[in-house]
């Protein structure tokens, strides 16, 4: 069983394939996972297997621990390239998310002004005005959309809410007017019930590209499985498949990177 449960509220720094030296900010409890998705490829495992008993860190705790770590890194002469909101679940689900973003930007400006503030989100709370406004303030507003097929999403990303609709999410992503980086997972193999989860073919890539074109993001990040997954029949997309998808995004005039 895959279980990578991150410390809270600060972890790392770690080396990110896409972002460089990243200091992680985890707004979820340190002993479990709280997420609005239950992805079959999540490195933190399935939601039901990691129910937390501790509380989320408060806004004050996040600011305190972040400042302590930044002071430490400053003294060591090794400041981060990016401050990344990620960890054991959906960061924008924290009730004080907007205030935490404001605090983080102030601390970034004080200790490491060259660092970027990044948020890795599954897009489920972009309809909340305070979350939307906060995401407009960060440098890298990285929002997930693996496909535009609701049936595939229900089987692979497994939204907790029965009201999830990818078409509504696409409309919300368009509302950022380009201040958004789309992150999409491509993979192969089968789920635990034997159904194919291969979204590298034209059936999925073509409509996804149309959505990307419609959203008009500042950048797209395509990637594949990198760590152990809780569903063990999943397979990495090949370098050739990711490169082909990346090149089609670039052909639309949108910068795109592929991580293998």
Short mmCIF file of C-alpha atoms in Angstrom, two decimals:
data_model
loop_
_atom_site.label_atom_id
_atom_site.label_comp_id
_atom_site.label_asym_id
_atom_site.label_seq_id
_atom_site.Cartn_x
_atom_site.Cartn_y
_atom_site.Cartn_z
CA UNK A 1 0.00 0.00 0.00
CA UNK A 2 1.33 3.43 -0.94
CA UNK A 3 1.61 5.80 2.00
CA UNK A 4 3.52 9.04 1.67
CA UNK A 5 2.05 11.22 4.39
CA UNK A 6 3.80 14.56 4.65
CA UNK A 7 4.67 16.52 7.80
CA UNK A 8 2.56 19.58 8.49
CA UNK A 9 2.60 22.50 8.06
CA UNK A 10 6.11 22.65 6.50
CA UNK A 11 8.05 19.89 4.77
CA UNK A 12 11.19 19.72 2.68
CA UNK A 13 12.79 21.31 0.87
CA UNK A 14 12.54 18.72 -1.87
CA UNK A 15 13.53 18.72 -5.52
CA UNK A 16 10.47 19.05 -7.75
CA UNK A 17 10.57 17.75 -11.32
CA UNK A 18 8.68 20.83 -12.46
CA UNK A 19 9.47 23.61 -9.97
CA UNK A 20 13.06 23.22 -8.70
CA UNK A 21 14.01 23.41 -5.00
CA UNK A 22 10.61 23.48 -3.33
CA UNK A 23 9.70 24.17 0.28
CA UNK A 24 6.39 22.45 0.87
CA UNK A 25 3.45 23.92 2.76
CA UNK A 26 0.93 21.28 3.83
CA UNK A 27 -2.37 22.67 5.09
CA UNK A 28 -3.75 19.25 5.97
CA UNK A 29 -3.22 17.26 9.21
CA UNK A 30 0.19 15.62 9.64
CA UNK A 31 -1.27 12.17 10.33
CA UNK A 32 -3.62 11.66 7.41
CA UNK A 33 -5.17 12.78 4.16
CA UNK A 34 -8.08 15.17 3.51
CA UNK A 35 -8.92 15.62 -0.16
CA UNK A 36 -11.86 16.39 -2.42
CA UNK A 37 -10.47 13.81 -4.86
CA UNK A 38 -9.51 10.20 -4.14
CA UNK A 39 -7.23 9.58 -7.12
CA UNK A 40 -6.19 6.01 -7.82
CA UNK A 41 -2.67 7.29 -8.56
CA UNK A 42 -2.21 9.47 -5.46
CA UNK A 43 1.14 8.97 -3.71
CA UNK A 44 -0.61 9.64 -0.38
CA UNK A 45 -2.85 6.60 -0.84
CA UNK A 46 -6.62 6.30 -0.69
CA UNK A 47 -8.61 8.63 1.56
CA UNK A 48 -10.19 5.79 3.56
CA UNK A 49 -6.79 4.36 4.49
CA UNK A 50 -5.44 7.59 6.00
CA UNK A 51 -8.23 9.20 8.00
CA UNK A 52 -6.54 11.83 10.21
CA UNK A 53 -7.08 12.30 13.93
CA UNK A 54 -5.24 15.59 14.25
CA UNK A 55 -6.51 19.02 13.18
CA UNK A 56 -5.37 21.10 10.26
CA UNK A 57 -2.69 23.65 11.19
CA UNK A 58 -4.09 27.10 11.93
CA UNK A 59 -3.21 30.19 9.92
CA UNK A 60 -1.01 31.36 12.80
CA UNK A 61 0.82 28.03 12.99
CA UNK A 62 1.53 28.02 9.26
CA UNK A 63 3.02 31.53 9.40
CA UNK A 64 5.09 30.72 12.50
CA UNK A 65 6.61 27.51 11.15
CA UNK A 66 7.16 28.96 7.68
CA UNK A 67 9.05 31.94 9.08
CA UNK A 68 11.19 29.66 11.26
CA UNK A 69 12.13 27.52 8.27
CA UNK A 70 12.85 30.48 6.01
CA UNK A 71 15.13 32.00 8.67
CA UNK A 72 16.95 28.67 8.93
CA UNK A 73 17.39 28.40 5.16
CA UNK A 74 18.49 32.03 4.93
CA UNK A 75 21.18 31.41 7.56
CA UNK A 76 22.35 28.36 5.61
CA UNK A 77 22.49 30.34 2.37
CA UNK A 78 20.17 27.89 0.63
CA UNK A 79 16.88 29.63 -0.11
CA UNK A 80 14.11 27.83 -2.03
CA UNK A 81 13.16 28.44 -5.65
CA UNK A 82 9.51 28.03 -4.79
CA UNK A 83 7.11 27.83 -1.85
CA UNK A 84 4.65 25.12 -2.82
CA UNK A 85 1.22 24.46 -1.32
CA UNK A 86 0.79 20.70 -1.62
CA UNK A 87 0.88 17.71 0.75
CA UNK A 88 -1.83 15.46 2.16
CA UNK A 89 -4.83 16.70 0.22
CA UNK A 90 -6.46 19.73 -1.35
CA UNK A 91 -4.86 22.96 0.00
CA UNK A 92 -7.70 25.26 -1.00
CA UNK A 93 -10.03 23.26 1.28
CA UNK A 94 -8.43 24.94 4.32
CA UNK A 95 -10.95 27.46 5.73
CA UNK A 96 -8.19 30.07 6.16
CA UNK A 97 -6.58 29.48 2.76
CA UNK A 98 -6.88 33.07 1.54
CA UNK A 99 -5.32 34.53 4.69
CA UNK A 100 -2.54 31.95 4.60
CA UNK A 101 -1.71 32.98 1.04
CA UNK A 102 -1.47 36.62 2.12
CA UNK A 103 0.86 35.68 5.01
CA UNK A 104 3.01 33.52 2.75
CA UNK A 105 3.47 36.27 0.19
CA UNK A 106 4.58 38.68 2.93
CA UNK A 107 7.10 36.17 4.30
CA UNK A 108 8.34 35.38 0.79
CA UNK A 109 8.90 39.08 0.13
CA UNK A 110 10.83 39.41 3.40
CA UNK A 111 13.08 36.34 3.26
CA UNK A 112 13.30 35.07 -0.33
CA UNK A 113 11.87 37.64 -2.76
CA UNK A 114 13.06 35.69 -5.80
CA UNK A 115 11.08 32.59 -4.84
CA UNK A 116 7.76 31.84 -6.50
CA UNK A 117 4.62 30.98 -4.56
CA UNK A 118 2.91 27.96 -6.12
CA UNK A 119 -0.35 26.19 -5.39
CA UNK A 120 -1.04 22.65 -6.60
CA UNK A 121 -4.81 22.25 -6.63
CA UNK A 122 -7.42 19.94 -8.13
CA UNK A 123 -9.60 22.97 -9.00
CA UNK A 124 -12.60 21.90 -6.92
CA UNK A 125 -12.83 25.13 -4.89
CA UNK A 126 -12.11 27.64 -7.65
CA UNK A 127 -15.79 28.63 -7.50
CA UNK A 128 -15.27 30.15 -4.03
CA UNK A 129 -14.55 33.86 -4.43
CA UNK A 130 -11.95 34.07 -1.64
CA UNK A 131 -10.07 31.07 -3.06
CA UNK A 132 -10.24 32.51 -6.57
CA UNK A 133 -8.91 35.87 -5.39
CA UNK A 134 -6.08 34.20 -3.46
CA UNK A 135 -5.07 32.10 -6.46
CA UNK A 136 -4.90 35.26 -8.56
CA UNK A 137 -2.18 36.51 -6.18
CA UNK A 138 0.21 33.55 -6.43
CA UNK A 139 2.93 33.22 -9.04
CA UNK A 140 2.12 29.67 -10.13
CA UNK A 141 -1.59 28.90 -10.01
CA UNK A 142 -1.31 25.22 -10.96
CA UNK A 143 -4.71 23.63 -11.44
CA UNK A 144 -5.45 20.04 -12.37
CA UNK A 145 -7.56 18.77 -15.23
CA UNK A 146 -6.54 15.27 -16.33
CA UNK A 147 -9.24 14.89 -18.97
CA UNK A 148 -12.59 16.38 -19.96
CA UNK A 149 -14.42 13.06 -19.73
CA UNK A 150 -16.61 12.97 -16.61
CA UNK A 151 -16.81 9.16 -16.68
CA UNK A 152 -13.02 8.84 -16.71
CA UNK A 153 -12.74 11.40 -13.91
CA UNK A 154 -15.28 9.47 -11.83
CA UNK A 155 -13.23 6.29 -12.23
CA UNK A 156 -9.69 7.73 -11.86
CA UNK A 157 -9.81 11.06 -9.98
CA UNK A 158 -12.89 9.99 -8.03
CA UNK A 159 -14.28 13.35 -6.80
CA UNK A 160 -15.83 13.13 -3.34
CA UNK A 161 -18.71 15.40 -4.34
CA UNK A 162 -21.43 13.80 -6.50
CA UNK A 163 -21.96 17.22 -8.11
CA UNK A 164 -18.51 17.48 -9.72
CA UNK A 165 -18.78 18.49 -13.38
CA UNK A 166 -15.66 19.01 -15.46
CA UNK A 167 -17.48 21.45 -17.75
CA UNK A 168 -18.15 23.72 -14.78
CA UNK A 169 -14.48 23.43 -13.79
CA UNK A 170 -13.39 24.42 -17.31
CA UNK A 171 -15.57 27.53 -17.06
CA UNK A 172 -13.92 28.44 -13.77
CA UNK A 173 -10.45 27.94 -15.23
CA UNK A 174 -11.32 30.26 -18.11
CA UNK A 175 -12.27 32.93 -15.55
CA UNK A 176 -8.59 33.26 -14.53
CA UNK A 177 -8.01 34.94 -17.91
CA UNK A 178 -4.71 33.20 -18.49
CA UNK A 179 -3.37 33.38 -14.94
CA UNK A 180 -3.40 29.61 -14.62
CA UNK A 181 -1.07 26.68 -15.31
CA UNK A 182 -2.86 23.50 -16.33
CA UNK A 183 -1.41 20.28 -14.91
CA UNK A 184 -2.51 16.97 -16.43
CA UNK A 185 -1.65 13.37 -15.58
CA UNK A 186 -1.35 10.89 -18.44
CA UNK A 187 -1.01 7.20 -17.74
CA UNK A 188 -1.87 3.70 -18.90
CA UNK A 189 -2.78 0.36 -17.38
CA UNK A 190 -5.98 -0.69 -15.63
CA UNK A 191 -7.80 0.11 -12.41
CA UNK A 192 -8.56 -2.44 -9.69
CA UNK A 193 -11.66 -3.59 -11.58
CA UNK A 194 -9.75 -4.19 -14.80
CA UNK A 195 -10.97 -1.12 -16.71
CA UNK A 196 -8.46 0.70 -18.90
CA UNK A 197 -7.25 4.04 -17.56
CA UNK A 198 -5.20 4.86 -20.67
CA UNK A 199 -5.88 8.53 -21.49
CA UNK A 200 -3.00 8.93 -23.98
CA UNK A 201 -5.11 8.15 -27.07
CA UNK A 202 -6.95 10.58 -29.33
CA UNK A 203 -10.30 9.81 -27.67
CA UNK A 204 -9.04 11.69 -24.61
CA UNK A 205 -6.22 13.88 -25.90
CA UNK A 206 -8.24 15.57 -28.66
CA UNK A 207 -11.08 16.92 -26.45
CA UNK A 208 -8.54 17.78 -23.72
CA UNK A 209 -6.59 19.89 -26.22
CA UNK A 210 -9.77 21.72 -27.20
CA UNK A 211 -10.39 22.54 -23.53
CA UNK A 212 -6.81 23.71 -23.09
CA UNK A 213 -7.17 25.97 -26.12
CA UNK A 214 -10.41 27.36 -24.67
CA UNK A 215 -8.88 27.99 -21.23
CA UNK A 216 -5.80 29.66 -22.79
CA UNK A 217 -3.48 29.10 -19.81
CA UNK A 218 -0.04 30.66 -19.44
CA UNK A 219 1.48 27.17 -19.46
CA UNK A 220 0.63 23.47 -19.44
CA UNK A 221 2.45 20.74 -17.49
CA UNK A 222 1.93 17.16 -18.64
CA UNK A 223 3.35 14.40 -16.50
CA UNK A 224 3.04 10.75 -15.65
CA UNK A 225 3.35 8.47 -12.63
CA UNK A 226 6.59 9.00 -10.73
CA UNK A 227 6.01 7.29 -7.36
CA UNK A 228 4.24 4.21 -6.02
CA UNK A 229 0.47 4.34 -6.49
CA UNK A 230 -2.26 2.80 -4.29
CA UNK A 231 -3.77 1.11 -7.35
CA UNK A 232 -0.95 -1.18 -8.46
CA UNK A 233 -1.99 -1.92 -12.06
CA UNK A 234 -1.21 1.58 -13.31
CA UNK A 235 1.58 2.21 -15.82
CA UNK A 236 3.59 5.23 -16.87
CA UNK A 237 2.87 6.94 -20.15
CA UNK A 238 5.91 6.67 -22.40
CA UNK A 239 8.30 9.53 -23.09
CA UNK A 240 7.20 9.44 -26.74
CA UNK A 241 3.52 9.74 -25.80
CA UNK A 242 4.12 12.67 -23.45
CA UNK A 243 6.36 14.42 -25.95
CA UNK A 244 3.69 14.07 -28.64
CA UNK A 245 1.05 15.59 -26.35
CA UNK A 246 3.46 18.36 -25.31
CA UNK A 247 4.21 19.20 -28.94
CA UNK A 248 0.51 19.48 -29.78
CA UNK A 249 0.04 21.97 -26.94
CA UNK A 250 3.03 23.99 -28.11
CA UNK A 251 1.52 24.00 -31.62
CA UNK A 252 -1.44 25.87 -30.10
CA UNK A 253 0.99 28.63 -29.06
CA UNK A 254 0.93 27.60 -25.37
CA UNK A 255 4.18 26.77 -23.53
CA UNK A 256 4.24 23.17 -22.31
CA UNK A 257 6.61 20.91 -20.40
CA UNK A 258 6.61 17.12 -20.08
CA UNK A 259 7.85 15.30 -16.95
CA UNK A 260 8.56 11.58 -17.18
#
